[in-house]
Short mmCIF file of C-alpha atoms and ligand atoms in Angstrom, two decimals:
data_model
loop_
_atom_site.label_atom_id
_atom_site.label_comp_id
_atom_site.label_asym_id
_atom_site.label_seq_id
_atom_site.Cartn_x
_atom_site.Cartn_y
_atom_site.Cartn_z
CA UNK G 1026 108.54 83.92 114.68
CA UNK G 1027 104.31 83.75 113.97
CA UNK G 1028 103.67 80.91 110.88
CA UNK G 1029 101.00 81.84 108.50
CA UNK G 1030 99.98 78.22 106.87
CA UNK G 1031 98.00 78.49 103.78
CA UNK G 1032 94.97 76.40 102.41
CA UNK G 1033 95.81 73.79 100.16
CA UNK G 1034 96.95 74.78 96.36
CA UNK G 1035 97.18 78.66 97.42
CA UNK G 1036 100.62 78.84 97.30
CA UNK G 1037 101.03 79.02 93.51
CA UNK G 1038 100.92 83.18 93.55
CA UNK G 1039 103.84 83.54 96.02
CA UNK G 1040 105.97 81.20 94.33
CA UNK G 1041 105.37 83.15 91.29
CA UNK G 1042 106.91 86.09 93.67
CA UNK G 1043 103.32 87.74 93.92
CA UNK G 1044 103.79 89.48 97.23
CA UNK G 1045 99.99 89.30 97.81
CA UNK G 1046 98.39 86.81 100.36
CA UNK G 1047 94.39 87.30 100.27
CA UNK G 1048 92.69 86.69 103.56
CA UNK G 1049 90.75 83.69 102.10
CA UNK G 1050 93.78 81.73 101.36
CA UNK G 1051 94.93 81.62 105.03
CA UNK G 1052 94.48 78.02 106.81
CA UNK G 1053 95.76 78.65 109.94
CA UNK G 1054 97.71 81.26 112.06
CA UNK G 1055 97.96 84.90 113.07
CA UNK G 1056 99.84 87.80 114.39
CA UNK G 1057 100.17 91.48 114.97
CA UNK G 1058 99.89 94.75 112.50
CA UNK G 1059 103.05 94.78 110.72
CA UNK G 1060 104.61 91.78 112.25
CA UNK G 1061 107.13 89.78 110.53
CA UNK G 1062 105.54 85.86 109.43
CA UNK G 1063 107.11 83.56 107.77
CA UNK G 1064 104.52 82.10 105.27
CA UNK G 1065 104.49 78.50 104.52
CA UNK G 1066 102.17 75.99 101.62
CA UNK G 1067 99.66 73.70 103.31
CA UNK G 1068 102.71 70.86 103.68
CA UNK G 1069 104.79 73.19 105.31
CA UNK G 1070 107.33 74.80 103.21
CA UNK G 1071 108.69 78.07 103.43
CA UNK G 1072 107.07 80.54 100.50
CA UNK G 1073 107.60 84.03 102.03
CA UNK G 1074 108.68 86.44 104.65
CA UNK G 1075 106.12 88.92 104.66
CA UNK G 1076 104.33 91.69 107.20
CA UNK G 1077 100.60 90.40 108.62
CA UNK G 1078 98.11 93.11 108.33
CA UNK G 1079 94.95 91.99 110.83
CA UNK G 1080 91.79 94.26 109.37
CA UNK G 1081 92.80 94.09 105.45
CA UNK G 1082 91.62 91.68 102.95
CA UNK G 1083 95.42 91.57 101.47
CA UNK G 1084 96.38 89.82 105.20
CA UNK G 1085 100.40 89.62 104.41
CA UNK G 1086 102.53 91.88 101.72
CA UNK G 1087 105.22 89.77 100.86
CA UNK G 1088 109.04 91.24 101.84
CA UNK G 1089 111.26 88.15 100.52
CA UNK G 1090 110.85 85.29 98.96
CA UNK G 1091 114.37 84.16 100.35
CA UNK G 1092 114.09 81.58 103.19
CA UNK G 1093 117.95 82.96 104.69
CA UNK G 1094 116.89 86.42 104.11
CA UNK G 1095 116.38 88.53 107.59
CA UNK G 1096 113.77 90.97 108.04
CA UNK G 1097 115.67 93.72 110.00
CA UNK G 1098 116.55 96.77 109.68
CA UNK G 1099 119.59 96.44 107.47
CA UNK G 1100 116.86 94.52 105.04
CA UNK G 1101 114.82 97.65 104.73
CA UNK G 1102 118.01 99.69 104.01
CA UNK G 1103 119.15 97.58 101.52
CA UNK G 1104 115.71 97.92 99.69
CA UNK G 1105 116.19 101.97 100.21
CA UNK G 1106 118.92 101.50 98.61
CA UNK G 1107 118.34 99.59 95.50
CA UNK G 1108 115.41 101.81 94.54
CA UNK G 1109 117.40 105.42 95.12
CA UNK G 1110 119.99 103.70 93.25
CA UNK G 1111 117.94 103.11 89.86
CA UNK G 1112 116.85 105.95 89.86
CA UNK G 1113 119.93 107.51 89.51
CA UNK G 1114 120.47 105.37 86.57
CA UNK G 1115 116.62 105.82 84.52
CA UNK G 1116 116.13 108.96 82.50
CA UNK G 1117 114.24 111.12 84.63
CA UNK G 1118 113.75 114.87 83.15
CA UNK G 1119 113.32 116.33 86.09
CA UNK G 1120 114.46 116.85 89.84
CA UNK G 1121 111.01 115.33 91.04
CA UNK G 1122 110.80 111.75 91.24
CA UNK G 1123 109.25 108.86 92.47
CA UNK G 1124 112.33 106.70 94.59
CA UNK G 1125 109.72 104.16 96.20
CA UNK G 1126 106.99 102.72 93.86
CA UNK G 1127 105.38 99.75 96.53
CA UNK G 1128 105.82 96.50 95.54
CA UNK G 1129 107.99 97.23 92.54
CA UNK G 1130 110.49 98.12 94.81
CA UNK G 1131 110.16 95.14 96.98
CA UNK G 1132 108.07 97.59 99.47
CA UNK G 1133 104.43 96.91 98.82
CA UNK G 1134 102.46 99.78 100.59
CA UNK G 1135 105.25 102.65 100.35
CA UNK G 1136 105.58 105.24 98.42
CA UNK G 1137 108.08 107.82 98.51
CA UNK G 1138 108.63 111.16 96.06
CA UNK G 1139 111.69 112.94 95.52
CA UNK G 1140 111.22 117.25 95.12
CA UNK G 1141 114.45 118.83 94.87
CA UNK G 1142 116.03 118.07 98.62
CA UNK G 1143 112.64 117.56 100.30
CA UNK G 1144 111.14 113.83 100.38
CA UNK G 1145 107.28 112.72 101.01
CA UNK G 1146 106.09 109.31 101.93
CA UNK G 1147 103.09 107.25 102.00
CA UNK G 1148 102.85 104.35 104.59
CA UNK G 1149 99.93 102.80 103.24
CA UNK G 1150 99.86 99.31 104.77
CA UNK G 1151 100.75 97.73 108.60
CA UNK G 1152 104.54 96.77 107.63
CA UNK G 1153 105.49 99.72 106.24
CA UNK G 1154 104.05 101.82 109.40
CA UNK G 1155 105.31 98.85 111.93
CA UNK G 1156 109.34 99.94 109.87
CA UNK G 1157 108.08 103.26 109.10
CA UNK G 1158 111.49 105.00 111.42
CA UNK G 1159 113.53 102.48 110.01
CA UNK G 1160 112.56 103.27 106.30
CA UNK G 1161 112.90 107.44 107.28
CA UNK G 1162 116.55 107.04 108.44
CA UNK G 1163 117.51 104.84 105.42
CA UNK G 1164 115.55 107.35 103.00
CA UNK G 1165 117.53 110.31 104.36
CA UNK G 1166 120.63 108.77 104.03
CA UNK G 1167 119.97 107.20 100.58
CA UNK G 1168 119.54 110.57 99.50
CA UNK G 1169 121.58 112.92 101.50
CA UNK G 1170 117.85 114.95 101.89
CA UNK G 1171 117.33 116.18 105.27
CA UNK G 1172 113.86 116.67 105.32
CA UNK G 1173 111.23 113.98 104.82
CA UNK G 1174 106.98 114.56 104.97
CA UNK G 1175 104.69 112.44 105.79
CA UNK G 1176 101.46 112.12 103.99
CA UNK G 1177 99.69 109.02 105.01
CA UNK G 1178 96.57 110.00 104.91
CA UNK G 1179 94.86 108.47 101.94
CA UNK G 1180 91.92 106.37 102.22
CA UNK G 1181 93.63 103.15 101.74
CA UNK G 1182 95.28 103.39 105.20
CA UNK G 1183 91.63 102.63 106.89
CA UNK G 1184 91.47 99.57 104.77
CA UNK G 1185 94.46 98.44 106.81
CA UNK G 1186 93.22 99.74 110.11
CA UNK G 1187 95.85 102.50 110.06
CA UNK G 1188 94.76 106.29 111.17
CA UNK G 1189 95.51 109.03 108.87
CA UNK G 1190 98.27 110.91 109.29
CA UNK G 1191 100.54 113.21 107.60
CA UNK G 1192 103.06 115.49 109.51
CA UNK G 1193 106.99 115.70 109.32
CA UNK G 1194 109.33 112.52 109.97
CA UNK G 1195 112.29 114.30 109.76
CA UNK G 1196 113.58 117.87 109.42
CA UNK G 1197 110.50 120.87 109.47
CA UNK G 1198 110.13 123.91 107.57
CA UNK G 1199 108.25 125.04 104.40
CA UNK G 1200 106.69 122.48 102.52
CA UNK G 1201 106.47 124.40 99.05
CA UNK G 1202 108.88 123.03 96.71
CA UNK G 1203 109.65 123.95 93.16
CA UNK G 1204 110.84 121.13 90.48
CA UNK G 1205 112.18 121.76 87.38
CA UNK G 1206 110.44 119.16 84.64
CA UNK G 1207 111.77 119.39 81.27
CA UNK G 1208 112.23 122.93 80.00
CA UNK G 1209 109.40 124.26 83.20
CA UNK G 1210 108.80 124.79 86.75
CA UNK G 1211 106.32 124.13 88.34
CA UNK G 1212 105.53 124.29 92.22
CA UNK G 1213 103.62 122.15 94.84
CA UNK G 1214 102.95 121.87 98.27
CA UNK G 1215 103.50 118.48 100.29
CA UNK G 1216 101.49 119.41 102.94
CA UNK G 1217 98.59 120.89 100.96
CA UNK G 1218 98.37 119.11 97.71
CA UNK G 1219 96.75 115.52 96.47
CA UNK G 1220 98.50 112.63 97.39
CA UNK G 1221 102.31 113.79 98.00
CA UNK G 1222 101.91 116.88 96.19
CA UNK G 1223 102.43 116.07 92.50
CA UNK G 1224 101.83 113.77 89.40
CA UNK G 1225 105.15 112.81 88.59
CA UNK G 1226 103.64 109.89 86.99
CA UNK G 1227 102.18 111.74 83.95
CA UNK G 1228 105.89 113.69 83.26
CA UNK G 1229 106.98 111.91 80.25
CA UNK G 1230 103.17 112.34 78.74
CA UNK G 1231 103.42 116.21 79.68
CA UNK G 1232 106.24 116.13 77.44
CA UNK G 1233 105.02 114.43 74.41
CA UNK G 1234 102.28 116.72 74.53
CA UNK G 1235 104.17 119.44 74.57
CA UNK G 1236 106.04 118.40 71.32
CA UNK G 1237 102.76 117.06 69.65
CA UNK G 1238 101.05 120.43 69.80
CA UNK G 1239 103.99 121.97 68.24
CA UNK G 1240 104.10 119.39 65.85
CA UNK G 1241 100.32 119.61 65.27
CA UNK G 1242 100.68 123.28 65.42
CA UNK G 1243 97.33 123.48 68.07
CA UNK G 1244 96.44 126.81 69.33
CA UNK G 1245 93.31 126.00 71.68
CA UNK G 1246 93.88 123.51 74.32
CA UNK G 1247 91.44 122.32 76.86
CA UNK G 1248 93.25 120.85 80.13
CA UNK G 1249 90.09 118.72 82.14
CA UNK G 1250 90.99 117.60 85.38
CA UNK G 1251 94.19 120.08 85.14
CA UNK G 1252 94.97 119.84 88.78
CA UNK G 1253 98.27 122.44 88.96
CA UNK G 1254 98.49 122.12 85.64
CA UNK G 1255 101.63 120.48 84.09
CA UNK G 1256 99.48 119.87 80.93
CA UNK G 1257 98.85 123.64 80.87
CA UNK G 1258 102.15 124.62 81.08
CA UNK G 1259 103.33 121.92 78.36
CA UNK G 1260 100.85 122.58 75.93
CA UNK G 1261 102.17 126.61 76.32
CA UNK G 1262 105.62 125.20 76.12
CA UNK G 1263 104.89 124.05 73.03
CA UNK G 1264 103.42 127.01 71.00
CA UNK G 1265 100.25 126.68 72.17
CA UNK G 1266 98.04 130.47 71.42
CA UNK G 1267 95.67 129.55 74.38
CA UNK G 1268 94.94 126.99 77.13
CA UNK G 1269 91.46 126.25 78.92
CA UNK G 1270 92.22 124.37 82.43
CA UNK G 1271 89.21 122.79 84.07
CA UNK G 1272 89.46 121.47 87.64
CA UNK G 1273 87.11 121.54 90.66
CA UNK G 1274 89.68 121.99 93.32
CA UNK G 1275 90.45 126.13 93.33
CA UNK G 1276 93.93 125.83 95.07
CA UNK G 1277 94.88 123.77 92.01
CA UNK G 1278 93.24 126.52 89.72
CA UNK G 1279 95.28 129.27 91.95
CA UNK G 1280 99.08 127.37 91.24
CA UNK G 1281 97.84 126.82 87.23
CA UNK G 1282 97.70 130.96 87.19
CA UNK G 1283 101.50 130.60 89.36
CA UNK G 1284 102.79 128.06 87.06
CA UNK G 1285 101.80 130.34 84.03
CA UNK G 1286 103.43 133.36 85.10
CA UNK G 1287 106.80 131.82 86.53
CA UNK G 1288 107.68 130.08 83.26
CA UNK G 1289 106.94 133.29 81.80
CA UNK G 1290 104.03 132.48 79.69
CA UNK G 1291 101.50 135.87 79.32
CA UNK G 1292 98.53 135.48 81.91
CA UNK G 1293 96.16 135.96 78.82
CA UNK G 1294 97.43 132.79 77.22
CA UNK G 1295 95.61 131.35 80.19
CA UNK G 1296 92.50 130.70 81.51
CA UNK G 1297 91.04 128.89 84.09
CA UNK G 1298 87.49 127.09 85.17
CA UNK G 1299 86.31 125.92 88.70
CA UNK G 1300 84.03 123.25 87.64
CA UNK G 1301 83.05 120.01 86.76
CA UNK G 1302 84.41 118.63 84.03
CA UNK G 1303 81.47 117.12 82.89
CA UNK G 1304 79.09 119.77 82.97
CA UNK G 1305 81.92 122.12 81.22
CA UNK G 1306 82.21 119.69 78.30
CA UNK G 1307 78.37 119.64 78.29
CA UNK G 1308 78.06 123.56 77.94
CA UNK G 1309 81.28 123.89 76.00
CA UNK G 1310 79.60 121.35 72.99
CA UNK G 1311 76.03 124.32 73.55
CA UNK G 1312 78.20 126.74 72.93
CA UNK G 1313 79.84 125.82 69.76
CA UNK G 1314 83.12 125.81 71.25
CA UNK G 1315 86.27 123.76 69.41
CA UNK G 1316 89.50 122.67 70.64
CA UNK G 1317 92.47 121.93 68.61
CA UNK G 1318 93.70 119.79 71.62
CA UNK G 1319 92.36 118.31 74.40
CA UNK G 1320 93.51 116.51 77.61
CA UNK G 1321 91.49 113.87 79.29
CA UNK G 1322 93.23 113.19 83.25
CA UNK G 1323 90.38 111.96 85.66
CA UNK G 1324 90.94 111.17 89.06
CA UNK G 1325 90.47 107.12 89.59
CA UNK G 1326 86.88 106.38 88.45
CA UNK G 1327 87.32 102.98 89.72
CA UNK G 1328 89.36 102.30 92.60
CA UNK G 1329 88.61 98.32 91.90
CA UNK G 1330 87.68 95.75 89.66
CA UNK G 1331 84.12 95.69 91.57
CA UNK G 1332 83.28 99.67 90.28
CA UNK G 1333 84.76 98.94 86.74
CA UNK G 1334 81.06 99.33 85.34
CA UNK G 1335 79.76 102.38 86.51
CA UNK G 1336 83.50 103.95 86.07
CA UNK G 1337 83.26 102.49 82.77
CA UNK G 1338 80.24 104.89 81.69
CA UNK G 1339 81.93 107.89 83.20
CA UNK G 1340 85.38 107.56 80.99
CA UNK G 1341 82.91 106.98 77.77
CA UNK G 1342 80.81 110.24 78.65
CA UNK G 1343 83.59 112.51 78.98
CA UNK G 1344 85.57 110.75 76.24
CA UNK G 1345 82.21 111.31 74.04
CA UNK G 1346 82.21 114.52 74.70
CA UNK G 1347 85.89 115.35 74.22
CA UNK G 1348 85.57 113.68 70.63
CA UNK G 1349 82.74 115.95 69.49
CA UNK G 1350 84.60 118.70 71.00
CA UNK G 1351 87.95 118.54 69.12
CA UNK G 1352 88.23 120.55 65.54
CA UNK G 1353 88.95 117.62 62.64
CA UNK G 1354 92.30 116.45 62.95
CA UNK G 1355 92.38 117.63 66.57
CA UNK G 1356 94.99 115.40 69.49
CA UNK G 1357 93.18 114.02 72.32
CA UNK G 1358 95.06 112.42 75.32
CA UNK G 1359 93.25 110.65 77.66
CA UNK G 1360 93.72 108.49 80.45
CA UNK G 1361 92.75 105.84 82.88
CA UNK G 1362 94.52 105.94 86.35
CA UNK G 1363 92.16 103.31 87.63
CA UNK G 1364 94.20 100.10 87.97
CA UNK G 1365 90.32 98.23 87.92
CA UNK G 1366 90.52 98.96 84.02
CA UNK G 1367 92.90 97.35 81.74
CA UNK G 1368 94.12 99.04 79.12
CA UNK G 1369 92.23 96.82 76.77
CA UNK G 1370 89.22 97.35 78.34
CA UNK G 1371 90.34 101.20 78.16
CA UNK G 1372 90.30 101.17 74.36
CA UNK G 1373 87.19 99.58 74.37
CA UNK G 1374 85.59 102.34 76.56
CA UNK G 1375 87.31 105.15 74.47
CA UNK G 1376 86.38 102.85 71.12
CA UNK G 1377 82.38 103.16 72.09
CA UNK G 1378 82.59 106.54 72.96
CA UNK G 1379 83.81 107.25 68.96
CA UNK G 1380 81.49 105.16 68.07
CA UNK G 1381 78.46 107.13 70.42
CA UNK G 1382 79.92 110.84 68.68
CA UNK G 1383 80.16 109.42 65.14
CA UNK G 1384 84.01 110.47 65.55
CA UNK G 1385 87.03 107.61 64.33
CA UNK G 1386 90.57 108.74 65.41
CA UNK G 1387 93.66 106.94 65.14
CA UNK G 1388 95.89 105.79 67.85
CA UNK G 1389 99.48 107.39 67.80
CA UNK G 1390 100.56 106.04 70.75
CA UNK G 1391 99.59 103.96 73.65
CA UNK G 1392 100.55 106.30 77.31
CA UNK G 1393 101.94 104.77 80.52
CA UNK G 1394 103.24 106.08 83.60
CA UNK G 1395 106.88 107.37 83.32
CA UNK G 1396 109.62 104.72 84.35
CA UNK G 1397 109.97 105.59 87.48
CA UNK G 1398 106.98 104.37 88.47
CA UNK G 1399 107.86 100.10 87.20
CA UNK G 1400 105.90 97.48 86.65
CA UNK G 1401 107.71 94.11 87.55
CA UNK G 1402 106.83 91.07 85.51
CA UNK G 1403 106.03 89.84 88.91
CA UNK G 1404 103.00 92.04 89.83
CA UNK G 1405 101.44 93.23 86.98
CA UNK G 1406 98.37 94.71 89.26
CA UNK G 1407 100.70 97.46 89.85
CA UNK G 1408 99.98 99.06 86.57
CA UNK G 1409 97.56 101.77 86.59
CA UNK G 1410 97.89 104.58 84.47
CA UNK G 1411 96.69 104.19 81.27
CA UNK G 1412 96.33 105.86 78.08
CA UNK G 1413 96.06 106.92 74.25
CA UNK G 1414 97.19 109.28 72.25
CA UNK G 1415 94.68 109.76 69.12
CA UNK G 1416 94.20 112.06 66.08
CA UNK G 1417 90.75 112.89 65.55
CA UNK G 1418 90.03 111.60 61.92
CA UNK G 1419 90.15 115.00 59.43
CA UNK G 1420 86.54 116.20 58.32
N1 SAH B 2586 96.69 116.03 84.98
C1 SAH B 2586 97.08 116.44 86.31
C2 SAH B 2586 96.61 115.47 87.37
C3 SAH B 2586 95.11 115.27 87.45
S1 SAH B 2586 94.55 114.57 88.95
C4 SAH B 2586 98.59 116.64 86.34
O1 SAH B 2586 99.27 116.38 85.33
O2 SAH B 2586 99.10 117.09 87.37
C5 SAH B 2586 92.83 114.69 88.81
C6 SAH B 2586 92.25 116.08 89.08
O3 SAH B 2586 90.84 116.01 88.86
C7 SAH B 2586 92.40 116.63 90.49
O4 SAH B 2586 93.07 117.87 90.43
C8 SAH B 2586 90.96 116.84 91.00
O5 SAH B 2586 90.81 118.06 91.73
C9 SAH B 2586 90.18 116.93 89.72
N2 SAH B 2586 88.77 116.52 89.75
C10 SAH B 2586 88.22 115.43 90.35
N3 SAH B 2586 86.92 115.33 90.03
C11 SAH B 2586 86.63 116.36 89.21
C12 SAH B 2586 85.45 116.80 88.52
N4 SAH B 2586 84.30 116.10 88.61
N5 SAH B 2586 85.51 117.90 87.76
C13 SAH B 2586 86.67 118.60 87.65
N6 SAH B 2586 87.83 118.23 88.26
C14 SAH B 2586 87.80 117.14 89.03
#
């Protein structure tokens, strides 16, 4: 078994149970992508078991902070385990659902979403691909699925010297699936689609929305950055007359159309707009346009703490925007998925872009992502998604 010794006074994160060891807190010692090390301070005691990544700045992902635990294969099945079992016990409206959530499971770099019978994975770091058959087996019989995708082919996987790749594990066959999320269907395609094919994380916000604009009795809803559309569908779910989605990706646009006509919705209660959602919100403010509603779901602006700035204008232009844009007493949600902005620093953003349209709201509610996508008190850099609910103050 390889030693990784760290510098002097760098072992306070991992005995906190932070699974992270940063490249520059390495003293001594090495070993190959995905390897099992056993971690130890600078005066030799044991901190971690964890998996050595060579080319990434994040050099070893913790697996156990238990000196007599084993990393083997039964390890990784017990960890399967555990996180198919809670989510059996969370309330999860729907049949698609995240199982693996990285290092909130105790598997930093793996992801894993559930749709229906068919599973999709991310292996985003070395010890995850080094267990990656391991991990399949003990996902497919976890679940009793039969059929497990791979889509590792995200950007992150360079950072840790990986290739892309994204193909099937186990099982073949279509990769459409349909979910049913609340009281709606909608579709997606693992192969095809962002990330493993869906946003589960936003479910529980598609839902609120869906009872807010029946509460709030809106009529015209604008859905920016729609992708398939869950928003769509939720807002027309909840008595909305008409819905606006905005995306620049046209197979997205294609499935909002699907998603509108299998939940039975009328295709004129619908449209849709290839474009930037910038530039729409620009001409949509020349043309007098008004929403009653209006959903705010960029992709990550900044994908670390080091682009916070420059993502920091681009939230408060489009949040600008969407504020001048709403009808008095209008519900805007909008979100952050960029885990290099805090959610303080999020409320800031969307405070000086209130401030830049002359428009107060009030904040009804504070948005995460749904529960089973956990935060541990241990790693609170896992949270991400962000959010706010607000009123738009009445005229
Ligand atoms: N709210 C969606 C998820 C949004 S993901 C849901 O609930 O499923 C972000 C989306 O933004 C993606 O579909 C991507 O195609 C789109 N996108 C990225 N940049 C864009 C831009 N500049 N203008 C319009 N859409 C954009």
């Amino acid at each position: 078994m390889k030693t990784i010794r760290l510098r002097e006074g760098k072992d306070r994160s991992l005995l906190r149970r932070h699974p992270w060891v940063f490249h520059s807190s390495i003293a001594k010692g090495g070993a190959d992508a995905g390897e099992t090390v056993r971690v130890e301070a600078a005066d030799g005691r044991f901190l971690a078991w964890g998996a050595f990544s060579p080319s990434s700045l994040i050099r070893v992902r913790a697996w156990s902070f238990v000196e007599t635990d084993k990393i083997d294969a039964a390890h990784f099945e017990r960890r399967v385990q555990r996180a198919v079992a809670l989510r059996t016990r969370l309330p999860v409206a729907s049949n698609g659902v995240r199982l693996v959530h990285g290092e909130a499971d105790g598997l930093p770099g793996l992801v894993v979403d559930r749709y229906g019978e068919l599973l999709c994975a991310q292996f985003g770091s070395a010890g995850t691909e080094r267990w990656k058959a391991v991990i399949a087996d003990a996902l497919l019989a976890a679940t009793g699925c039969e059929r497990l995708f791979e889509r590792s082919d995200s950007g992150s996987r360079g950072l840790e010297g990986l290739p892309a790749v994204a193909g099937w594990l186990r099982g073949s066959g279509a990769t459409e699936a349909t979910i049913t999320e609340h009281d709606w269907q909608l579709t997606l395609d693992v192969a095809e689609g962002h990330k493993t094919g869906f946003y589960l994380d936003q479910r529980d916000n598609r839902a609120l929305l869906g009872r807010w604009v029946r509460h709030f009795g809106c009529q015209g809803v604008l859905n920016c950055y729609s992708y398939t559309g869950g928003f769509s569908v939720a807002a027309l779910a909840g008595g909305a007359a008409h819905v606006t989605s905005v995306d620049s990706s046209a197979p997205a646009l294609a499935r909002v159309q699907a998603h509108v006509a299998l939940n039975g919705f009328d295709a004129a209660r619908s449209t849709v707009v290839d474009a930037d959602v910038n530039q729409f919100l620009r001409d949509a403010l020349k043309s007098g346009a008004r929403y009653d509603c209006i959903v705010l779901d960029p992709p990550k602006f900044a994908p670390t703490a080091a682009h916070a700035e420059r993502a920091a204008r681009a939230y408060k232009d489009i949040n600008r925007l969407a504020l001048r844009l709403l009808e008095p007493g209008g519900l805007l949600f909008t979100f952050s998925c960029s885990g290099g902005i805090g959610a303080e620093l999020f409320h800031k953003i969307v405070a000086g872009a209130g401030l830049d349209a002359e428009v107060n709201a009030a904040i009804l509610q504070r948005l995460e992502a749904s529960c089973d996508h956990p935060t541990t008190i241990e790693f609170p850099e896992g949270e991400y998604l962000k959010g706010l609910a607000l009123l738009k103050a009445a005229a």
